[in-house]
Amino acid sequence: MHSARGIRSHGRRSTRRWERQSLENLKKRWARPDVRLYSSVDSTNDVAKELAQDGVPAGTLVLADAQTAGRGRGDRHWASPKGAGLYFSLILRPDALPNPALLPIRAGLGLVRVLARLVPTARPALKWPNDALLGDRKCGGVLAEATWDGSRVRHVVLGIGLNVSAKAKDLPKPIRAAATSVQEASNVRVSRLELMDALLPELDRVLASPGDPMEPELLRDLDAFDWLRDRRCVLVEPEKEKETEGVAVGIAPDGALLFRPDAGPLRRVVTAHVRVPALDLPAY
Ligand code: BTN
């Protein structure tokens, strides 16, 4: 196996072009200290973790045309068909980092803000904590993975996946009913380049401020795009055998989900998967 600076195993194939742009152009266009492009890779998060370990600068971007082992939250598989989506990871370091716990929700909001700008009629929304939805179906998500030095974060890899032109048949059968893509939901052909051009500066904006609780303009948008609000839902919490039924009532300034269980007082939920039984959609 060679290092991240050379060829690698895992069937990673690096490239110097993406969407007809050269690597050098993309670096300048997106104002990144470093960009690594792959025509195929296991997972951009895994590549980014190794690069972070090797000391590449904060803001480095790893972008792939396809992933063979894309990962989602809760160890789910992230389908990454070639050329049909955005699959990328950003390396963040603590000197330029808001509260790490708020990164996923901030990034999720960044994703939804861009969709609201580019395909406003497709009903963009944020499903807490960080799923991007179009018309009640998921089109994108965020996987943030931190590496710790004792109690200190050494670096965070922020992985983002967005289905852009994928059709139902390109996605695994079990999630088809819950999934969509930008093109399918909006009937608009938005290029991956256009999406990246909008996403990277938006992510820089939402990730720039160290605010905890979050700034008023972010809270306003979290509220405006909050898809779970007033919906009956079921909380699936780690290490809790029993699921909890109730109603989501909003998102707190510290990013917690406000949830009113059918029995008991209002709760602040920090980690959970939320299911909406009325839609009867598989977890995705
Ligand atoms: C989720 O909603 O479950 C998160 C999905 C995150 C997928 C992206 S694609 C780029 C990066 N590499 C991965 O393996 N996962 C993230």
Tab-separated table of C-alpha atoms and ligand atoms in Angstrom:
chain	number	residue	atom	x	y	z
A	1	MET	CA	0.000	0.000	0.000
A	2	HIS	CA	1.279	3.511	-0.752
A	3	SER	CA	0.674	6.647	1.287
A	4	ALA	CA	-2.046	9.289	0.745
A	5	ARG	CA	0.568	11.205	-1.233
A	6	GLY	CA	0.826	8.432	-3.807
A	7	ILE	CA	-1.221	5.546	-5.085
A	8	ARG	CA	-3.318	3.587	-2.610
A	9	SER	CA	-4.894	0.252	-2.353
A	10	HIS	CA	-8.656	-0.048	-1.556
A	11	GLY	CA	-9.174	0.416	-5.326
A	12	ARG	CA	-8.834	4.194	-5.022
A	13	ARG	CA	-8.407	5.884	-8.365
A	14	SER	CA	-7.267	9.492	-8.275
A	15	THR	CA	-7.929	11.886	-11.148
A	16	ARG	CA	-7.042	15.454	-12.114
A	17	ARG	CA	-10.385	16.467	-13.647
A	18	TRP	CA	-13.958	16.769	-12.402
A	19	GLU	CA	-16.942	18.117	-14.354
A	20	ARG	CA	-14.563	19.129	-17.152
A	21	GLN	CA	-12.528	21.293	-14.781
A	22	SER	CA	-8.863	20.768	-14.039
A	23	LEU	CA	-7.699	20.190	-10.494
A	24	GLU	CA	-5.791	23.485	-10.578
A	25	ASN	CA	-8.926	25.397	-11.663
A	26	LEU	CA	-11.039	23.810	-8.961
A	27	LYS	CA	-8.514	24.667	-6.255
A	28	LYS	CA	-8.614	28.327	-7.280
A	29	ARG	CA	-12.328	28.435	-8.001
A	30	TRP	CA	-13.180	27.053	-4.555
A	31	ALA	CA	-10.339	28.778	-2.678
A	32	ARG	CA	-9.174	25.517	-1.083
A	33	PRO	CA	-5.664	24.938	0.278
A	34	ASP	CA	-5.771	21.455	-1.269
A	35	VAL	CA	-8.221	19.401	-3.344
A	36	ARG	CA	-7.982	15.640	-3.870
A	37	LEU	CA	-10.081	14.214	-6.694
A	38	TYR	CA	-10.993	10.574	-7.202
A	39	SER	CA	-12.905	8.918	-9.995
A	40	SER	CA	-13.642	6.141	-7.511
A	41	VAL	CA	-12.896	5.689	-3.861
A	42	ASP	CA	-14.052	3.569	-0.924
A	43	SER	CA	-15.226	6.530	1.162
A	44	THR	CA	-14.127	10.170	0.929
A	45	ASN	CA	-14.372	10.306	4.740
A	46	ASP	CA	-11.797	7.532	5.036
A	47	VAL	CA	-9.425	9.263	2.614
A	48	ALA	CA	-9.914	12.569	4.457
A	49	LYS	CA	-9.197	10.969	7.835
A	50	GLU	CA	-5.902	9.622	6.554
A	51	LEU	CA	-4.986	12.978	5.008
A	52	ALA	CA	-5.889	14.787	8.238
A	53	GLN	CA	-3.639	12.398	10.113
A	54	ASP	CA	-0.857	13.208	7.620
A	55	GLY	CA	-1.246	16.919	8.501
A	56	VAL	CA	-2.946	18.488	5.445
A	57	PRO	CA	-4.319	21.995	6.129
A	58	ALA	CA	-7.825	22.754	7.402
A	59	GLY	CA	-10.232	23.323	4.516
A	60	THR	CA	-8.766	20.526	2.378
A	61	LEU	CA	-11.420	18.937	0.174
A	62	VAL	CA	-11.699	15.305	-0.922
A	63	LEU	CA	-14.173	14.801	-3.762
A	64	ALA	CA	-15.120	11.606	-5.584
A	65	ASP	CA	-17.179	10.743	-8.633
A	66	ALA	CA	-18.243	7.438	-7.051
A	67	GLN	CA	-17.803	5.612	-3.746
A	68	THR	CA	-17.657	1.864	-3.321
A	69	ALA	CA	-18.128	1.954	0.469
A	70	GLY	CA	-19.915	5.249	1.149
A	71	ARG	CA	-21.120	5.449	4.753
A	72	GLY	CA	-24.082	7.188	6.301
A	73	ARG	CA	-25.076	7.808	9.892
A	74	GLY	CA	-25.830	4.811	12.043
A	75	ASP	CA	-23.461	2.700	9.934
A	76	ARG	CA	-25.876	2.689	7.027
A	77	HIS	CA	-24.582	2.326	3.481
A	78	TRP	CA	-24.591	5.508	1.367
A	79	ALA	CA	-25.316	4.627	-2.248
A	80	SER	CA	-22.894	6.608	-4.405
A	81	PRO	CA	-23.506	5.800	-8.092
A	82	LYS	CA	-20.927	7.199	-10.494
A	83	GLY	CA	-21.484	10.789	-11.596
A	84	ALA	CA	-24.992	10.912	-10.076
A	85	GLY	CA	-24.250	12.786	-6.871
A	86	LEU	CA	-21.879	14.835	-4.785
A	87	TYR	CA	-19.683	12.817	-2.476
A	88	PHE	CA	-17.150	14.905	-0.615
A	89	SER	CA	-15.422	15.480	2.699
A	90	LEU	CA	-13.912	18.578	4.260
A	91	ILE	CA	-11.136	18.491	6.831
A	92	LEU	CA	-11.698	20.850	9.750
A	93	ARG	CA	-9.319	21.621	12.597
A	94	PRO	CA	-10.142	23.002	16.048
A	95	ASP	CA	-8.558	26.444	15.535
A	96	ALA	CA	-11.260	27.145	12.955
A	97	LEU	CA	-14.117	25.187	14.419
A	98	PRO	CA	-17.453	25.931	16.036
A	99	ASN	CA	-18.593	23.599	18.822
A	100	PRO	CA	-18.033	20.177	17.154
A	101	ALA	CA	-21.393	18.952	18.390
A	102	LEU	CA	-23.083	21.605	16.253
A	103	LEU	CA	-21.181	20.848	13.037
A	104	PRO	CA	-23.623	18.334	11.575
A	105	ILE	CA	-26.701	20.484	12.066
A	106	ARG	CA	-24.884	23.578	10.776
A	107	ALA	CA	-23.731	21.674	7.693
A	108	GLY	CA	-27.208	20.202	7.162
A	109	LEU	CA	-28.623	23.698	7.234
A	110	GLY	CA	-25.976	24.849	4.731
A	111	LEU	CA	-27.066	22.089	2.391
A	112	VAL	CA	-30.740	22.993	2.684
A	113	ARG	CA	-30.080	26.714	2.225
A	114	VAL	CA	-28.373	25.978	-1.086
A	115	LEU	CA	-31.260	23.763	-2.223
A	116	ALA	CA	-33.681	26.531	-1.253
A	117	ARG	CA	-31.748	28.910	-3.478
A	118	LEU	CA	-31.342	26.592	-6.473
A	119	VAL	CA	-34.554	24.526	-6.437
A	120	PRO	CA	-36.980	26.476	-4.216
A	121	THR	CA	-40.112	24.836	-5.623
A	122	ALA	CA	-38.970	21.322	-4.606
A	123	ARG	CA	-39.875	22.003	-0.935
A	124	PRO	CA	-36.409	21.845	0.655
A	125	ALA	CA	-36.399	21.049	4.368
A	126	LEU	CA	-34.100	19.910	7.138
A	127	LYS	CA	-34.971	16.772	9.051
A	128	TRP	CA	-33.233	17.057	12.406
A	129	PRO	CA	-30.384	16.747	12.850
A	130	ASN	CA	-28.870	16.864	9.377
A	131	ASP	CA	-30.905	15.270	6.609
A	132	ALA	CA	-31.679	17.373	3.551
A	133	LEU	CA	-35.141	16.649	2.160
A	134	LEU	CA	-36.919	17.612	-1.028
A	135	GLY	CA	-40.657	17.013	-1.073
A	136	ASP	CA	-40.619	14.772	2.047
A	137	ARG	CA	-37.858	12.518	0.719
A	138	LYS	CA	-34.205	12.493	1.632
A	139	CYS	CA	-31.716	13.692	-0.968
A	140	GLY	CA	-28.669	14.454	1.145
A	141	GLY	CA	-27.003	13.995	4.475
A	142	VAL	CA	-23.980	14.745	6.619
A	143	LEU	CA	-21.589	12.407	8.378
A	144	ALA	CA	-19.229	14.203	10.791
A	145	GLU	CA	-16.440	12.108	12.274
A	146	ALA	CA	-14.107	13.526	14.905
A	147	THR	CA	-10.672	12.260	15.936
A	148	TRP	CA	-9.863	13.041	19.563
A	149	ASP	CA	-6.659	13.662	21.527
A	150	GLY	CA	-7.940	12.794	24.981
A	151	SER	CA	-10.703	15.342	25.557
A	152	ARG	CA	-9.507	17.625	22.724
A	153	VAL	CA	-10.689	17.339	19.108
A	154	ARG	CA	-7.701	16.845	16.821
A	155	HIS	CA	-9.642	17.130	13.577
A	156	VAL	CA	-13.114	16.603	12.182
A	157	VAL	CA	-13.982	15.126	8.816
A	158	LEU	CA	-17.252	16.482	7.543
A	159	GLY	CA	-18.672	14.199	4.848
A	160	ILE	CA	-21.527	15.346	2.650
A	161	GLY	CA	-23.555	13.310	0.216
A	162	LEU	CA	-26.171	14.714	-2.142
A	163	ASN	CA	-28.127	12.771	-4.759
A	164	VAL	CA	-28.065	15.046	-7.791
A	165	SER	CA	-29.259	13.147	-10.852
A	166	ALA	CA	-29.705	9.649	-9.408
A	167	LYS	CA	-32.912	7.929	-10.493
A	168	ALA	CA	-34.848	5.545	-8.254
A	169	LYS	CA	-33.376	2.579	-10.103
A	170	ASP	CA	-29.830	3.781	-9.256
A	171	LEU	CA	-30.549	3.525	-5.538
A	172	PRO	CA	-30.825	0.357	-3.451
A	173	LYS	CA	-34.353	-1.074	-3.379
A	174	PRO	CA	-34.897	-0.833	0.384
A	175	ILE	CA	-34.513	2.966	0.426
A	176	ARG	CA	-36.145	3.880	-2.881
A	177	ALA	CA	-39.396	5.010	-1.322
A	178	ALA	CA	-37.588	7.327	1.093
A	179	ALA	CA	-35.030	8.756	-1.320
A	180	THR	CA	-34.943	11.321	-4.073
A	181	SER	CA	-32.436	13.436	-5.964
A	182	VAL	CA	-32.280	17.116	-6.838
A	183	GLN	CA	-33.223	16.411	-10.432
A	184	GLU	CA	-36.015	13.968	-9.663
A	185	ALA	CA	-37.616	16.203	-7.029
A	186	SER	CA	-37.348	19.472	-8.936
A	187	ASN	CA	-37.337	18.500	-12.599
A	188	VAL	CA	-34.485	20.925	-12.909
A	189	ARG	CA	-31.102	19.934	-14.270
A	190	VAL	CA	-28.657	21.503	-11.832
A	191	SER	CA	-25.044	20.606	-12.506
A	192	ARG	CA	-22.819	19.186	-9.838
A	193	LEU	CA	-20.397	22.033	-10.485
A	194	GLU	CA	-23.108	24.627	-9.857
A	195	LEU	CA	-24.076	22.866	-6.637
A	196	MET	CA	-20.480	22.699	-5.399
A	197	ASP	CA	-19.934	26.362	-6.336
A	198	ALA	CA	-22.882	27.284	-4.113
A	199	LEU	CA	-22.271	24.748	-1.355
A	200	LEU	CA	-18.655	25.393	-0.473
A	201	PRO	CA	-19.042	29.107	0.359
A	202	GLU	CA	-22.309	28.376	2.190
A	203	LEU	CA	-20.596	25.702	4.277
A	204	ASP	CA	-17.744	28.112	5.015
A	205	ARG	CA	-20.366	30.622	6.214
A	206	VAL	CA	-22.335	28.293	8.484
A	207	LEU	CA	-19.170	26.735	9.893
A	208	ALA	CA	-17.234	29.976	10.368
A	209	SER	CA	-18.770	31.380	13.524
A	210	PRO	CA	-17.977	29.700	16.809
A	211	GLY	CA	-21.437	30.563	18.209
A	212	ASP	CA	-22.942	28.166	20.730
A	213	PRO	CA	-25.847	28.706	21.021
A	214	MET	CA	-26.175	29.354	17.328
A	215	GLU	CA	-26.540	32.821	15.823
A	216	PRO	CA	-30.060	34.282	15.314
A	217	GLU	CA	-29.900	34.070	11.507
A	218	LEU	CA	-29.104	30.350	11.708
A	219	LEU	CA	-31.833	29.761	14.287
A	220	ARG	CA	-34.331	31.588	12.107
A	221	ASP	CA	-33.533	29.324	9.151
A	222	LEU	CA	-33.478	26.177	11.298
A	223	ASP	CA	-36.969	27.094	12.338
A	224	ALA	CA	-38.088	27.907	8.801
A	225	PHE	CA	-36.769	24.618	7.351
A	226	ASP	CA	-37.619	22.373	10.331
A	227	TRP	CA	-39.433	19.455	8.703
A	228	LEU	CA	-40.172	17.572	11.928
A	229	ARG	CA	-41.871	20.443	13.664
A	230	ASP	CA	-45.394	19.514	14.819
A	231	ARG	CA	-45.108	16.027	13.353
A	232	ARG	CA	-45.924	12.896	15.288
A	233	CYS	CA	-42.756	10.884	15.426
A	234	VAL	CA	-40.886	8.086	17.110
A	235	LEU	CA	-37.491	8.502	18.748
A	236	VAL	CA	-35.048	5.657	18.341
A	237	GLU	CA	-32.306	6.366	20.859
A	238	PRO	CA	-28.950	4.643	21.220
A	239	GLU	CA	-28.834	2.266	24.152
A	240	LYS	CA	-32.559	2.564	24.794
A	241	GLU	CA	-34.484	-0.555	24.024
A	242	LYS	CA	-37.851	1.136	23.905
A	243	GLU	CA	-38.789	3.686	21.279
A	244	THR	CA	-40.580	6.847	22.409
A	245	GLU	CA	-43.634	8.275	20.677
A	246	GLY	CA	-44.530	11.935	20.728
A	247	VAL	CA	-44.448	15.188	18.781
A	248	ALA	CA	-41.416	17.214	17.697
A	249	VAL	CA	-41.936	20.831	18.680
A	250	GLY	CA	-38.793	22.600	17.457
A	251	ILE	CA	-35.018	22.906	17.572
A	252	ALA	CA	-33.311	24.535	20.572
A	253	PRO	CA	-30.554	27.185	20.169
A	254	ASP	CA	-27.985	24.558	21.150
A	255	GLY	CA	-29.134	22.245	18.331
A	256	ALA	CA	-31.127	19.798	20.487
A	257	LEU	CA	-34.473	18.504	19.236
A	258	LEU	CA	-37.379	19.631	21.407
A	259	PHE	CA	-39.681	16.679	21.769
A	260	ARG	CA	-42.944	16.304	23.659
A	261	PRO	CA	-43.421	12.611	24.498
A	262	ASP	CA	-46.965	11.291	24.831
A	263	ALA	CA	-46.124	10.597	28.462
A	264	GLY	CA	-43.901	12.890	30.491
A	265	PRO	CA	-42.396	16.376	30.243
A	266	LEU	CA	-40.860	18.156	27.247
A	267	ARG	CA	-37.441	16.720	26.408
A	268	ARG	CA	-34.242	18.027	24.828
A	269	VAL	CA	-32.883	15.267	22.630
A	270	VAL	CA	-29.235	15.354	21.576
A	271	THR	CA	-28.740	11.990	19.841
A	272	ALA	CA	-31.477	9.919	18.209
A	273	HIS	CA	-32.853	8.700	14.935
A	274	VAL	CA	-36.337	10.060	14.310
A	275	ARG	CA	-38.964	8.093	12.436
A	276	VAL	CA	-42.245	9.482	11.155
A	277	PRO	CA	-44.747	6.599	11.153
A	278	ALA	CA	-47.368	8.452	9.108
A	279	LEU	CA	-45.052	8.360	6.102
A	280	ASP	CA	-44.066	4.774	6.715
A	281	LEU	CA	-40.653	5.249	5.119
A	282	PRO	CA	-37.626	3.026	5.703
A	283	ALA	CA	-34.712	4.439	7.710
A	284	TYR	CA	-32.321	6.198	5.324
B	1	BTN	C1	-26.402	10.309	6.283
B	1	BTN	O1	-27.366	11.012	6.026
B	1	BTN	O2	-26.550	9.189	6.761
B	1	BTN	C2	-25.020	10.833	5.990
B	1	BTN	C3	-24.569	10.524	4.599
B	1	BTN	C4	-23.184	11.042	4.309
B	1	BTN	C5	-22.638	10.517	3.007
B	1	BTN	C6	-21.357	11.191	2.633
B	1	BTN	S1	-20.893	10.903	0.959
B	1	BTN	C7	-19.342	11.603	1.252
B	1	BTN	C8	-18.874	11.136	2.604
B	1	BTN	N1	-18.224	9.852	2.510
B	1	BTN	C9	-18.909	8.886	3.120
B	1	BTN	O3	-18.575	7.673	3.162
B	1	BTN	N2	-20.016	9.380	3.667
B	1	BTN	C10	-20.129	10.803	3.452
